[in-house]
mmCIF file of C-alpha atoms in Angstrom:
data_model
loop_
_atom_site.group_PDB
_atom_site.id
_atom_site.type_symbol
_atom_site.label_atom_id
_atom_site.label_comp_id
_atom_site.label_asym_id
_atom_site.label_seq_id
_atom_site.Cartn_x
_atom_site.Cartn_y
_atom_site.Cartn_z
ATOM 1 C CA UNK A 1 58.857 20.883 152.067
ATOM 2 C CA UNK A 2 59.951 23.444 149.532
ATOM 3 C CA UNK A 3 57.463 22.075 146.942
ATOM 4 C CA UNK A 4 54.626 22.363 149.420
ATOM 5 C CA UNK A 5 55.636 25.953 150.241
ATOM 6 C CA UNK A 6 55.663 26.943 146.619
ATOM 7 C CA UNK A 7 52.285 25.354 145.899
ATOM 8 C CA UNK A 8 50.877 27.225 148.950
ATOM 9 C CA UNK A 9 52.270 30.501 147.820
ATOM 10 C CA UNK A 10 50.800 30.190 144.341
ATOM 11 C CA UNK A 11 47.314 29.349 145.736
ATOM 12 C CA UNK A 12 47.570 32.268 148.052
ATOM 13 C CA UNK A 13 48.335 34.635 145.211
ATOM 14 C CA UNK A 14 45.470 33.311 143.163
ATOM 15 C CA UNK A 15 43.032 33.894 146.080
ATOM 16 C CA UNK A 16 44.322 37.479 146.574
ATOM 17 C CA UNK A 17 43.821 38.195 142.899
ATOM 18 C CA UNK A 18 40.015 38.342 143.443
ATOM 19 C CA UNK A 19 40.368 41.533 145.479
ATOM 20 C CA UNK A 20 43.222 43.582 144.091
ATOM 21 C CA UNK A 21 43.798 46.999 142.389
ATOM 22 C CA UNK A 22 44.291 45.681 138.858
ATOM 23 C CA UNK A 23 43.776 48.493 136.410
ATOM 24 C CA UNK A 24 42.409 47.271 133.030
ATOM 25 C CA UNK A 25 41.329 50.475 131.522
ATOM 26 C CA UNK A 26 43.989 53.206 131.176
ATOM 27 C CA UNK A 27 41.288 55.713 130.338
ATOM 28 C CA UNK A 28 39.670 55.159 133.706
ATOM 29 C CA UNK A 29 42.414 54.142 136.078
ATOM 30 C CA UNK A 30 45.827 55.711 136.006
ATOM 31 C CA UNK A 31 49.164 54.082 137.012
ATOM 32 C CA UNK A 32 48.665 55.662 140.404
ATOM 33 C CA UNK A 33 45.902 53.203 141.315
ATOM 34 C CA UNK A 34 46.245 52.461 145.087
ATOM 35 C CA UNK A 35 47.575 49.378 146.775
ATOM 36 C CA UNK A 36 45.953 48.039 149.901
ATOM 37 C CA UNK A 37 46.029 50.005 153.051
ATOM 38 C CA UNK A 38 46.258 48.078 156.281
ATOM 39 C CA UNK A 39 43.289 48.794 158.585
ATOM 40 C CA UNK A 40 41.782 46.974 161.508
ATOM 41 C CA UNK A 41 38.150 45.974 161.702
ATOM 42 C CA UNK A 42 36.641 46.199 165.208
ATOM 43 C CA UNK A 43 35.356 42.869 166.442
ATOM 44 C CA UNK A 44 31.883 42.383 167.959
ATOM 45 C CA UNK A 45 31.704 41.561 171.737
ATOM 46 C CA UNK A 46 28.463 39.622 171.350
ATOM 47 C CA UNK A 47 26.246 42.431 172.720
ATOM 48 C CA UNK A 48 26.225 45.053 169.906
ATOM 49 C CA UNK A 49 27.036 45.335 166.291
ATOM 50 C CA UNK A 50 29.412 48.143 165.311
ATOM 51 C CA UNK A 51 27.691 50.621 162.929
ATOM 52 C CA UNK A 52 29.924 53.113 161.069
ATOM 53 C CA UNK A 53 29.607 56.724 162.156
ATOM 54 C CA UNK A 54 28.442 57.777 158.635
ATOM 55 C CA UNK A 55 25.425 55.450 159.003
ATOM 56 C CA UNK A 56 24.638 56.721 162.511
ATOM 57 C CA UNK A 57 24.746 60.300 161.210
ATOM 58 C CA UNK A 58 22.492 59.434 158.364
ATOM 59 C CA UNK A 59 23.170 59.332 154.570
ATOM 60 C CA UNK A 60 21.718 62.742 153.692
ATOM 61 C CA UNK A 61 18.766 63.551 151.379
ATOM 62 C CA UNK A 62 19.537 61.157 148.616
ATOM 63 C CA UNK A 63 17.063 58.954 146.745
ATOM 64 C CA UNK A 64 17.528 55.276 147.327
ATOM 65 C CA UNK A 65 15.710 52.574 145.258
ATOM 66 C CA UNK A 66 15.897 48.902 144.576
ATOM 67 C CA UNK A 67 15.889 48.004 140.912
ATOM 68 C CA UNK A 68 14.103 45.005 139.612
ATOM 69 C CA UNK A 69 17.499 43.329 139.052
ATOM 70 C CA UNK A 70 18.196 43.657 142.814
ATOM 71 C CA UNK A 71 20.663 46.398 142.229
ATOM 72 C CA UNK A 72 20.678 49.137 144.897
ATOM 73 C CA UNK A 73 20.577 52.592 143.300
ATOM 74 C CA UNK A 74 21.293 56.046 144.815
ATOM 75 C CA UNK A 75 20.715 59.363 143.196
ATOM 76 C CA UNK A 76 18.318 61.176 140.932
ATOM 77 C CA UNK A 77 16.645 58.710 138.476
ATOM 78 C CA UNK A 78 17.082 61.132 135.602
ATOM 79 C CA UNK A 79 20.807 61.651 136.284
ATOM 80 C CA UNK A 80 22.765 61.834 132.951
ATOM 81 C CA UNK A 81 25.351 59.230 133.971
ATOM 82 C CA UNK A 82 25.501 55.984 135.909
ATOM 83 C CA UNK A 83 28.317 54.490 137.943
ATOM 84 C CA UNK A 84 27.978 50.831 138.831
ATOM 85 C CA UNK A 85 30.161 49.393 141.603
ATOM 86 C CA UNK A 86 30.667 45.754 141.724
ATOM 87 C CA UNK A 87 31.912 45.007 145.315
ATOM 88 C CA UNK A 88 32.409 42.435 148.040
ATOM 89 C CA UNK A 89 32.263 43.238 151.761
ATOM 90 C CA UNK A 90 35.320 41.153 152.615
ATOM 91 C CA UNK A 91 37.474 42.983 150.064
ATOM 92 C CA UNK A 92 40.058 45.377 151.518
ATOM 93 C CA UNK A 93 40.046 47.707 148.531
ATOM 94 C CA UNK A 94 36.233 47.732 148.405
ATOM 95 C CA UNK A 95 36.127 48.794 151.988
ATOM 96 C CA UNK A 96 38.749 51.424 151.467
ATOM 97 C CA UNK A 97 36.703 52.985 148.647
ATOM 98 C CA UNK A 98 33.602 52.904 150.867
ATOM 99 C CA UNK A 99 35.363 54.648 153.778
ATOM 100 C CA UNK A 100 37.502 57.166 151.887
ATOM 101 C CA UNK A 101 36.007 57.855 148.474
ATOM 102 C CA UNK A 102 32.300 57.262 148.526
ATOM 103 C CA UNK A 103 31.569 60.262 150.814
ATOM 104 C CA UNK A 104 33.369 62.469 148.282
ATOM 105 C CA UNK A 105 31.620 60.864 145.342
ATOM 106 C CA UNK A 106 28.273 61.328 146.981
ATOM 107 C CA UNK A 107 28.890 65.050 147.708
ATOM 108 C CA UNK A 108 30.361 65.775 144.260
ATOM 109 C CA UNK A 109 28.176 63.918 141.932
ATOM 110 C CA UNK A 110 25.231 62.001 143.522
ATOM 111 C CA UNK A 111 23.748 64.790 145.697
ATOM 112 C CA UNK A 112 24.062 67.160 142.817
ATOM 113 C CA UNK A 113 21.965 64.998 140.551
ATOM 114 C CA UNK A 114 24.812 64.398 137.946
ATOM 115 C CA UNK A 115 25.298 60.672 138.785
ATOM 116 C CA UNK A 116 23.241 57.632 139.581
ATOM 117 C CA UNK A 117 25.247 55.232 141.759
ATOM 118 C CA UNK A 118 24.539 51.528 141.634
ATOM 119 C CA UNK A 119 25.793 48.843 143.971
ATOM 120 C CA UNK A 120 25.871 45.125 143.456
ATOM 121 C CA UNK A 121 27.763 42.347 145.256
ATOM 122 C CA UNK A 122 29.891 39.757 143.489
ATOM 123 C CA UNK A 123 30.094 36.631 145.679
ATOM 124 C CA UNK A 124 33.649 35.028 145.752
ATOM 125 C CA UNK A 125 34.349 31.466 146.768
ATOM 126 C CA UNK A 126 37.267 32.662 149.011
ATOM 127 C CA UNK A 127 34.826 34.536 151.093
ATOM 128 C CA UNK A 128 32.371 32.051 152.585
ATOM 129 C CA UNK A 129 29.992 34.782 153.807
ATOM 130 C CA UNK A 130 29.630 36.300 150.324
ATOM 131 C CA UNK A 131 26.180 34.893 149.542
ATOM 132 C CA UNK A 132 24.800 35.798 152.959
ATOM 133 C CA UNK A 133 26.071 39.398 152.664
ATOM 134 C CA UNK A 134 24.724 39.683 149.133
ATOM 135 C CA UNK A 135 21.322 38.569 150.366
ATOM 136 C CA UNK A 136 21.590 41.029 153.337
ATOM 137 C CA UNK A 137 22.190 43.962 150.988
ATOM 138 C CA UNK A 138 19.167 43.010 148.863
ATOM 139 C CA UNK A 139 16.921 42.358 151.813
ATOM 140 C CA UNK A 140 18.000 45.596 153.545
ATOM 141 C CA UNK A 141 17.336 47.553 150.382
ATOM 142 C CA UNK A 142 13.779 46.034 150.196
ATOM 143 C CA UNK A 143 13.120 47.890 153.465
ATOM 144 C CA UNK A 144 14.754 51.131 152.289
ATOM 145 C CA UNK A 145 18.069 50.570 154.170
ATOM 146 C CA UNK A 146 20.325 49.330 151.361
ATOM 147 C CA UNK A 147 23.031 51.986 151.839
ATOM 148 C CA UNK A 148 23.000 51.737 155.605
ATOM 149 C CA UNK A 149 23.452 47.957 155.627
ATOM 150 C CA UNK A 150 25.989 48.120 152.811
ATOM 151 C CA UNK A 151 28.169 50.448 154.787
ATOM 152 C CA UNK A 152 27.891 48.450 157.967
ATOM 153 C CA UNK A 153 28.664 45.029 156.437
ATOM 154 C CA UNK A 154 32.252 46.048 155.814
ATOM 155 C CA UNK A 155 32.926 46.144 159.525
ATOM 156 C CA UNK A 156 30.609 43.375 160.759
ATOM 157 C CA UNK A 157 32.108 40.789 163.117
ATOM 158 C CA UNK A 158 31.574 37.943 163.403
ATOM 159 C CA UNK A 159 30.478 37.405 159.819
ATOM 160 C CA UNK A 160 27.521 35.084 160.373
ATOM 161 C CA UNK A 161 23.758 35.173 159.950
ATOM 162 C CA UNK A 162 23.042 35.866 163.622
ATOM 163 C CA UNK A 163 25.135 39.004 163.594
ATOM 164 C CA UNK A 164 23.661 40.128 160.233
ATOM 165 C CA UNK A 165 20.133 39.798 161.639
ATOM 166 C CA UNK A 166 21.231 41.666 164.825
ATOM 167 C CA UNK A 167 22.611 44.486 162.509
ATOM 168 C CA UNK A 168 19.259 44.723 160.644
ATOM 169 C CA UNK A 169 17.448 45.046 163.941
ATOM 170 C CA UNK A 170 19.751 47.892 165.025
ATOM 171 C CA UNK A 171 19.073 49.584 161.793
ATOM 172 C CA UNK A 172 15.385 49.377 162.651
ATOM 173 C CA UNK A 173 14.534 46.901 159.866
ATOM 174 C CA UNK A 174 11.641 44.497 160.485
ATOM 175 C CA UNK A 175 13.656 41.507 161.801
ATOM 176 C CA UNK A 176 10.940 38.916 160.807
ATOM 177 C CA UNK A 177 10.725 40.139 157.222
ATOM 178 C CA UNK A 178 14.424 40.516 156.880
ATOM 179 C CA UNK A 179 15.122 36.985 158.106
ATOM 180 C CA UNK A 180 12.484 35.537 155.813
ATOM 181 C CA UNK A 181 13.969 37.416 152.877
ATOM 182 C CA UNK A 182 17.458 35.952 153.542
ATOM 183 C CA UNK A 183 16.053 32.469 153.059
ATOM 184 C CA UNK A 184 13.493 33.247 150.326
ATOM 185 C CA UNK A 185 13.914 31.338 147.058
ATOM 186 C CA UNK A 186 13.108 34.573 145.229
ATOM 187 C CA UNK A 187 16.161 36.253 146.800
ATOM 188 C CA UNK A 188 18.445 33.423 145.715
ATOM 189 C CA UNK A 189 16.938 33.610 142.214
ATOM 190 C CA UNK A 190 17.569 37.321 141.987
ATOM 191 C CA UNK A 191 21.219 36.962 143.170
ATOM 192 C CA UNK A 192 21.766 34.075 140.712
ATOM 193 C CA UNK A 193 20.487 36.303 137.871
ATOM 194 C CA UNK A 194 22.819 39.079 139.054
ATOM 195 C CA UNK A 195 25.829 36.740 138.972
ATOM 196 C CA UNK A 196 24.885 35.632 135.521
ATOM 197 C CA UNK A 197 24.647 39.168 134.325
ATOM 198 C CA UNK A 198 28.066 40.041 135.789
ATOM 199 C CA UNK A 199 29.579 37.093 134.053
ATOM 200 C CA UNK A 200 28.035 38.179 130.819
ATOM 201 C CA UNK A 201 29.753 41.586 131.325
ATOM 202 C CA UNK A 202 32.997 39.841 131.911
ATOM 203 C CA UNK A 203 33.239 40.950 135.594
ATOM 204 C CA UNK A 204 35.094 38.519 137.770
ATOM 205 C CA UNK A 205 37.095 40.790 140.126
ATOM 206 C CA UNK A 206 36.366 43.388 142.769
ATOM 207 C CA UNK A 207 36.168 46.238 142.913
ATOM 208 C CA UNK A 208 34.974 46.835 139.336
ATOM 209 C CA UNK A 209 33.585 50.225 138.241
ATOM 210 C CA UNK A 210 31.379 50.697 135.149
ATOM 211 C CA UNK A 211 30.843 54.250 134.276
ATOM 212 C CA UNK A 212 28.028 54.134 131.637
ATOM 213 C CA UNK A 213 29.779 51.500 129.427
ATOM 214 C CA UNK A 214 33.361 52.162 130.483
ATOM 215 C CA UNK A 215 34.554 49.266 132.666
ATOM 216 C CA UNK A 216 37.657 49.298 134.849
ATOM 217 C CA UNK A 217 38.932 46.929 137.558
ATOM 218 C CA UNK A 218 40.789 48.116 140.633
ATOM 219 C CA UNK A 219 40.807 50.966 143.204
ATOM 220 C CA UNK A 220 41.465 54.267 141.462
ATOM 221 C CA UNK A 221 42.762 57.429 143.066
ATOM 222 C CA UNK A 222 39.731 59.571 143.702
ATOM 223 C CA UNK A 223 41.167 62.326 141.459
ATOM 224 C CA UNK A 224 41.278 59.905 138.549
ATOM 225 C CA UNK A 225 37.689 58.755 139.117
ATOM 226 C CA UNK A 226 36.454 62.366 139.484
ATOM 227 C CA UNK A 227 38.263 63.317 136.293
ATOM 228 C CA UNK A 228 36.654 60.457 134.414
ATOM 229 C CA UNK A 229 33.163 61.416 135.545
ATOM 230 C CA UNK A 230 33.706 65.140 134.823
ATOM 231 C CA UNK A 231 34.913 64.171 131.325
ATOM 232 C CA UNK A 232 31.715 62.142 130.748
ATOM 233 C CA UNK A 233 29.611 65.023 131.943
ATOM 234 C CA UNK A 234 31.280 67.390 129.573
ATOM 235 C CA UNK A 235 30.736 65.026 126.760
ATOM 236 C CA UNK A 236 27.002 64.941 127.371
ATOM 237 C CA UNK A 237 24.323 62.525 128.693
ATOM 238 C CA UNK A 238 25.183 58.818 128.306
ATOM 239 C CA UNK A 239 23.392 56.904 125.602
ATOM 240 C CA UNK A 240 23.271 53.785 127.708
ATOM 241 C CA UNK A 241 23.752 52.501 131.315
ATOM 242 C CA UNK A 242 25.998 49.672 132.617
ATOM 243 C CA UNK A 243 23.422 47.007 131.883
ATOM 244 C CA UNK A 244 22.301 45.502 135.232
#
């Protein structure tokens, strides 16, 4: 019995490691990187999908585009710096960043034209809905609602295709086109290429942030992230972007 318990504990810790605040760049994340915060996710009652208030209120006048790589990009195309977020919609820390820090990041740097913000999903085996949600983000972005569907997926329950399609309909996406996109071989090919690119960059954990070429894993305090971006701005325009 004891041996079984130990094996189970080890496996559990390995699974949790895929979504944890693990600072790997002291220049980016300080020792004050946050631990997880317990928060409940409202479940769906079968009649309506819960959409975050920030989505209902609109995302503001910010440019959204879908890159050829399938990455969703927000902000001025000529912004001097780029922040790539590698996320997963089942990750507690990723959700925490989206709810608490993204609104401030958007106000401080994206709306002001100083930062391009890119979002890509890293599917993880422990989260069986990962590939579905990655496809949903891509297909939503094809209809200009990438940010809206990205925000909403963190709270989606139940986490299945029927509910994802219902969400798309509530966000006024074309349901037929969205559903076809979810199953399109081209969508799978794009996501496979994304995963290959992320592996090439050595990215295996979420959340991962890449500011220009500076990569860091884990959830930072917003003050640390803001300080790093300000330092990059003071240094001058970046010579290269994250590479996706």
